[in-house]
XYZ file of C-alpha atoms in Angstrom:
418
model
C -3.736 25.917 13.697
C -0.383 23.975 12.688
C 1.140 24.349 9.473
C 0.096 21.354 7.173
C 3.736 20.277 6.979
C 3.564 19.355 10.769
C 0.499 17.205 10.399
C 0.754 13.522 10.561
C -0.191 11.353 7.520
C -2.673 8.686 8.261
C -3.874 5.772 6.161
C -5.830 2.441 6.988
C -5.225 -0.917 5.673
C -8.482 -2.646 4.715
C -8.608 -6.352 4.989
C -11.974 -7.983 4.485
C -13.860 -7.523 7.763
C -10.557 -6.800 10.017
C -7.225 -8.174 10.740
C -8.138 -10.444 13.364
C -9.216 -13.842 12.168
C -12.551 -13.810 14.429
C -13.532 -10.221 13.457
C -16.078 -11.601 10.946
C -18.066 -13.185 13.980
C -18.349 -9.691 15.683
C -22.053 -8.583 16.044
C -21.607 -5.557 13.895
C -19.496 -7.229 11.294
C -20.837 -7.898 7.744
C -19.286 -11.023 6.447
C -22.333 -11.513 3.939
C -21.584 -8.173 2.545
C -17.935 -8.238 2.051
C -18.072 -9.467 -1.527
C -20.456 -6.689 -2.515
C -19.389 -3.200 -3.990
C -21.456 -1.437 -1.451
C -19.607 -2.692 1.438
C -16.375 -1.419 0.246
C -17.573 1.980 -0.816
C -18.998 2.277 2.639
C -15.711 1.514 4.077
C -13.757 4.050 2.053
C -16.365 6.723 2.467
C -15.938 6.237 6.180
C -12.296 6.754 6.004
C -12.807 9.740 3.854
C -15.107 11.152 6.259
C -12.059 10.838 8.679
C -9.945 13.026 6.401
C -7.347 10.120 5.945
C -4.573 10.287 3.408
C -5.494 6.800 1.769
C -6.587 3.300 2.157
C -4.589 0.361 0.945
C -6.567 -2.622 -0.118
C -5.056 -6.129 0.806
C -4.932 -8.660 -2.013
C -3.436 -11.842 -2.843
C -3.005 -14.910 -5.391
C -3.935 -17.617 -3.031
C -6.375 -18.324 -0.286
C -5.518 -16.879 3.062
C -3.921 -19.499 5.525
C -2.893 -19.144 9.184
C 0.200 -21.266 8.137
C 2.718 -18.771 6.624
C 4.333 -21.313 4.454
C 1.239 -23.452 2.971
C -2.542 -23.699 2.822
C -4.451 -24.557 5.657
C -7.977 -26.793 5.641
C -9.579 -24.115 8.316
C -13.210 -23.361 7.833
C -13.647 -20.944 10.596
C -11.648 -18.211 9.009
C -12.473 -15.665 6.180
C -11.406 -17.198 2.981
C -11.373 -15.465 -0.479
C -11.299 -11.778 -1.690
C -12.144 -9.495 -4.347
C -9.508 -8.043 -6.554
C -8.116 -4.891 -5.051
C -7.437 -2.927 -8.306
C -11.253 -3.522 -9.159
C -12.246 -2.445 -5.987
C -10.313 0.746 -6.166
C -11.929 1.376 -9.485
C -15.358 0.851 -8.176
C -14.647 3.405 -5.246
C -13.009 5.912 -7.279
C -16.016 7.810 -8.723
C -18.028 7.776 -5.415
C -15.159 9.355 -3.255
C -13.386 12.771 -3.620
C -10.294 13.246 -1.797
C -9.003 9.926 -0.535
C -6.138 8.023 -2.128
C -6.775 4.579 -3.323
C -3.733 2.290 -2.922
C -4.616 -1.501 -4.020
C -2.233 -4.137 -3.375
C -0.412 -5.996 -6.432
C 1.644 -9.184 -6.093
C 4.390 -8.317 -8.707
C 6.294 -11.342 -9.147
C 3.190 -13.088 -10.734
C 1.837 -10.102 -12.775
C 2.958 -8.341 -15.833
C 4.304 -4.860 -15.169
C 2.513 -3.558 -18.514
C -0.855 -4.728 -17.404
C -0.665 -3.041 -13.884
C 0.676 0.102 -15.125
C -2.311 0.802 -17.250
C -4.511 -0.594 -14.493
C -3.315 1.783 -11.763
C -3.128 4.618 -14.537
C -6.852 4.063 -15.164
C -7.601 4.115 -11.500
C -5.757 7.658 -11.443
C -8.088 8.641 -14.237
C -11.238 7.478 -12.699
C -10.148 8.938 -9.296
C -8.838 12.290 -10.880
C -5.404 11.806 -9.396
C -5.693 9.595 -6.297
C -4.155 6.260 -7.115
C -1.280 4.551 -6.051
C -0.153 0.960 -5.622
C 1.333 -1.333 -2.984
C 3.866 -3.466 -4.458
C 4.145 -7.171 -2.744
C 6.093 -10.252 -3.153
C 4.651 -13.748 -2.800
C 7.325 -16.566 -2.831
C 5.120 -19.361 -1.729
C 5.172 -22.464 -3.996
C 1.372 -22.878 -3.952
C 1.195 -19.545 -5.325
C 3.682 -20.461 -7.856
C 1.537 -23.507 -8.895
C -1.307 -21.085 -9.888
C 0.860 -19.869 -12.931
C 3.554 -22.330 -13.509
C 5.832 -20.003 -15.429
C 8.709 -20.005 -12.986
C 10.490 -22.237 -10.400
C 10.668 -20.647 -7.106
C 12.391 -22.729 -4.264
C 9.825 -23.112 -1.450
C 10.447 -21.210 1.872
C 11.115 -23.932 4.622
C 9.941 -23.962 8.260
C 13.859 -23.295 9.007
C 13.868 -20.444 6.397
C 10.893 -18.750 7.749
C 12.300 -19.156 11.413
C 15.686 -17.424 10.389
C 13.833 -14.634 8.674
C 11.710 -13.958 11.973
C 14.604 -14.098 14.001
C 16.903 -11.847 11.764
C 19.373 -14.735 11.229
C 21.239 -14.246 8.109
C 21.907 -17.157 5.964
C 23.729 -16.717 2.622
C 21.452 -18.520 0.242
C 18.333 -17.248 1.800
C 19.466 -13.731 1.782
C 20.519 -14.043 -1.853
C 17.057 -15.287 -2.793
C 15.496 -12.509 -1.033
C 17.780 -10.164 -2.582
C 16.820 -11.578 -5.969
C 13.212 -11.246 -5.250
C 13.401 -7.489 -4.277
C 15.653 -6.628 -6.994
C 13.018 -7.917 -9.347
C 10.456 -5.805 -7.537
C 12.695 -2.686 -7.968
C 12.753 -3.422 -11.669
C 9.197 -3.868 -11.729
C 8.511 -0.436 -10.172
C 11.055 1.034 -12.753
C 9.182 -0.522 -15.530
C 5.872 0.817 -14.074
C 7.407 4.323 -13.911
C 8.678 4.424 -17.477
C 5.444 3.300 -18.818
C 3.572 5.944 -16.876
C 6.160 8.483 -18.549
C 5.823 6.999 -22.130
C 3.271 9.563 -22.945
C 4.237 13.103 -22.540
C 1.521 15.183 -20.811
C 0.734 17.093 -24.163
C 1.073 13.994 -26.435
C -2.887 14.226 -27.004
C -3.859 16.918 -29.650
C -7.227 16.073 -30.225
C -7.553 18.497 -33.117
C -10.675 17.716 -35.097
C -10.035 20.520 -37.630
C -6.665 18.848 -38.714
C -7.693 15.485 -38.063
C -4.640 15.018 -35.460
C -5.547 13.152 -32.262
C -1.773 12.556 -30.939
C 1.669 13.842 -31.485
C 3.416 10.350 -32.152
C 6.684 12.005 -31.474
C 5.442 12.305 -27.814
C 4.951 8.729 -27.378
C 8.154 7.033 -26.292
C 9.427 3.260 -26.454
C 10.799 2.547 -23.062
C 13.061 -0.239 -24.112
C 13.559 -1.827 -20.533
C 15.965 -4.736 -20.754
C 16.585 -6.452 -17.488
C 17.169 -9.921 -15.801
C 13.514 -10.268 -15.243
C 11.716 -8.059 -17.723
C 11.942 -6.787 -21.447
C 9.377 -4.389 -22.202
C 9.104 -2.262 -25.361
C 6.267 0.081 -24.643
C 4.826 2.650 -25.050
C 1.865 2.075 -22.525
C -1.649 2.355 -24.269
C -2.934 4.531 -21.566
C -1.884 8.321 -21.677
C 0.150 9.572 -18.719
C -1.915 9.595 -15.523
C -3.169 12.868 -13.919
C -0.472 12.712 -11.086
C 2.154 12.020 -13.679
C 3.311 9.086 -11.383
C 0.713 7.405 -8.970
C 2.122 6.942 -5.565
C 4.243 3.510 -5.092
C 4.273 2.149 -1.464
C 5.678 -1.170 -0.179
C 6.058 -2.848 3.133
C 9.330 -3.696 4.606
C 10.571 -5.578 7.670
C 14.414 -6.088 7.452
C 17.148 -4.389 5.486
C 16.721 -5.993 1.977
C 13.060 -4.621 1.860
C 14.110 -1.397 3.372
C 16.640 -0.907 0.272
C 13.449 -1.376 -1.929
C 11.674 1.312 -0.053
C 14.780 3.715 -0.228
C 15.432 3.200 -4.020
C 11.976 2.664 -5.526
C 8.959 3.862 -3.321
C 7.275 7.048 -2.204
C 5.896 5.545 0.757
C 7.336 2.751 2.872
C 5.518 1.003 5.521
C 7.599 -0.452 8.397
C 6.883 -2.389 11.721
C 8.938 -1.017 14.494
C 7.884 -2.179 18.004
C 9.130 0.960 20.117
C 10.324 4.459 19.356
C 14.002 3.572 19.392
C 13.579 0.768 16.828
C 11.682 3.369 14.696
C 14.441 5.686 14.751
C 17.074 2.924 13.693
C 14.744 1.894 10.730
C 14.286 5.477 9.544
C 18.080 5.953 9.815
C 18.687 3.008 7.852
C 16.313 3.852 5.068
C 17.579 7.424 4.823
C 21.124 5.984 4.444
C 19.795 3.636 1.759
C 18.061 6.469 0.012
C 21.423 8.579 -0.116
C 23.197 5.546 -1.586
C 20.525 5.551 -4.143
C 20.800 9.063 -5.214
C 17.320 9.997 -4.110
C 18.714 11.972 -0.994
C 16.570 15.147 -2.332
C 13.388 13.297 -2.921
C 10.712 12.713 -0.267
C 10.454 9.303 0.830
C 7.598 8.893 3.674
C 8.314 6.173 6.362
C 5.110 5.131 7.914
C 4.571 2.943 10.943
C 2.163 0.078 10.704
C 0.063 -0.889 13.749
C -2.812 -3.249 14.279
C -5.336 -1.350 16.399
C -7.838 -2.457 19.008
C -9.598 0.782 20.108
C -12.099 1.409 22.536
C -13.329 4.034 25.248
C -11.088 2.493 27.904
C -7.927 0.261 27.744
C -9.579 -2.368 29.833
C -12.442 -2.764 27.122
C -9.968 -2.943 24.342
C -8.028 -5.667 26.100
C -11.241 -7.529 26.837
C -12.370 -7.265 23.189
C -9.069 -8.766 22.008
C -9.300 -11.607 24.459
C -12.828 -12.410 23.649
C -11.812 -12.524 19.881
C -8.677 -14.563 20.666
C -11.091 -16.899 22.448
C -13.355 -17.483 19.623
C -10.223 -17.812 17.194
C -8.993 -20.484 19.474
C -5.531 -18.801 19.500
C -3.884 -15.741 20.696
C -3.719 -13.054 17.879
C -0.083 -12.347 16.587
C 1.097 -10.051 14.003
C 4.257 -8.694 12.186
C 3.285 -5.307 13.365
C 2.953 -4.019 17.014
C -0.663 -4.766 18.467
C -1.973 -1.837 20.184
C -4.910 -2.240 22.629
C -6.131 1.053 24.298
C -8.105 4.182 23.707
C -7.511 6.645 20.617
C -6.011 9.346 23.094
C -3.567 6.428 24.146
C -2.887 5.808 20.502
C -2.419 9.556 19.866
C 0.285 9.551 22.460
C 2.106 6.571 21.129
C 1.981 8.245 17.315
C 3.330 11.467 18.523
C 6.114 9.838 20.365
C 7.095 7.749 17.633
C 7.060 10.777 15.104
C 9.864 12.122 16.786
C 11.774 9.138 15.723
C 11.404 10.156 12.170
C 8.131 8.703 11.091
C 5.934 10.950 8.991
C 2.897 8.967 9.045
C 1.212 5.767 9.996
C -0.688 2.948 8.404
C -3.220 1.563 10.810
C -4.675 -1.966 10.552
C -8.268 -2.209 12.057
C -8.566 -5.482 14.050
C -12.146 -5.500 13.543
C -14.346 -3.625 10.871
C -16.426 -1.463 11.302
C -15.617 -0.967 14.805
C -11.865 -0.192 14.890
C -12.140 2.002 11.758
C -14.933 4.075 13.364
C -12.655 4.429 16.488
C -9.916 5.805 14.118
C -12.335 8.305 12.104
C -14.438 9.313 14.899
C -12.050 8.827 18.087
C -8.249 9.136 17.052
C -8.821 11.821 14.389
C -10.638 14.213 16.539
C -8.076 13.721 19.266
C -5.100 14.334 16.786
C -6.910 17.473 15.512
C -7.437 18.861 19.042
C -3.522 18.449 19.297
C -2.979 20.402 16.127
C -1.428 17.183 14.709
C -3.851 16.366 11.771
C -5.720 18.157 9.107
C -9.171 19.547 9.591
C -9.928 19.530 5.905
C -8.370 18.107 2.614
C -5.812 20.519 1.439
C -5.148 18.973 -1.886
C -7.022 17.229 -4.677
C -4.477 14.406 -5.679
C -3.006 11.788 -3.329
C 0.681 13.078 -4.425
C -0.430 16.581 -3.207
C -1.726 15.166 0.235
C 1.537 13.633 0.651
C 3.340 16.713 -0.201
C 5.062 15.207 -3.412
C 5.692 17.149 -6.282
C 4.196 16.114 -9.907
C 7.346 14.710 -11.404
C 8.364 15.729 -14.797
C 8.398 13.220 -17.574
C 11.689 11.613 -18.135
C 11.327 11.486 -21.824
C 10.115 15.071 -22.519
C 12.956 17.460 -23.992
C 10.840 20.391 -23.179
C 8.424 21.288 -20.140
C 4.875 20.652 -20.756
C 2.065 22.659 -19.325
C 0.030 20.996 -16.344
C -2.679 18.964 -17.770
C -5.926 20.360 -17.567
C -8.115 19.057 -14.381
C -10.305 16.046 -15.179
C -13.878 16.482 -14.464
C -15.281 13.348 -12.794
């Protein structure tokens, strides 16, 4: 058996009934169930049976739309979703090992509220929580809140972003947005540290429940936030839940390098993967994090079947039902689990330590991942055969960080019994 440090990390991105817009019309799809707790519990339990590191749960603050810039009026697409953090909280007590990483739109939510929500999930899961930090700069999202003015993205702006054309004003707006996200993550991390590990005394005899000297004001003052602290939730079991984010171009890569534990990127081949990893590592050094582990995962949409021809035919059928050829920001893979394993191992040589796979249709492609891809990688000695850690940080090989406010090292907190 290979050493665990040689294993690939695998995650799945759960999006309703799948990432293809016609997935809800598949014979084995369960569109009537996707707003029920049982549906999400069963999906995550399936991922856990496949020994995956974690699931991310998609979320948003507006209805889904085929138009990247504004709402649409389509009635043949899945619209609506449950709150990702609440899904994670529901799933936590009925899973044992897999990490739970809900998506949070951070430029419209308060970091204080999110910090305690993720800390609570970390307690509910006994140390398996994370968060996927995401931005939404669309005007219709802003209209739900009315607390700030965000210049709307135009079709020209979007085309320039897609083509990688740098326009000064657009780049500055993008940089401001991701600088805000970096400050947001900093506030989350400070709030998680605002209770020292041994701040709770809970001594009935003396009547002392907490040591008030071990609760700390974070006193964060920035361009976008002014947060005093401390949190109302004690330090999470992991110390710091895992922070993840998705990046496509240089400015988001900087957020990965300076703020995240795991970054999701979207290369289209091994050469591009190597370039992206190199850029993130350079930014990591510039941020003074060269001695910290920052995982870089490749994102792929997957259509998996017993033969490549069957996978291609299924995608074509779904495209016909949708009335348009499916496109994505990430590489779209159509083929067998063995062929996908070939690609994942080839790209690993470019510096990727793991992958986040987006199942095109659920449950079909999720089952192909857990029952097809995972055994194939295991046969090649590239994936675990059992969970080797009890926390998400442990699965990812990330140490439990020291508390930035503690003046002396505290003992490891006692294990939490579910």
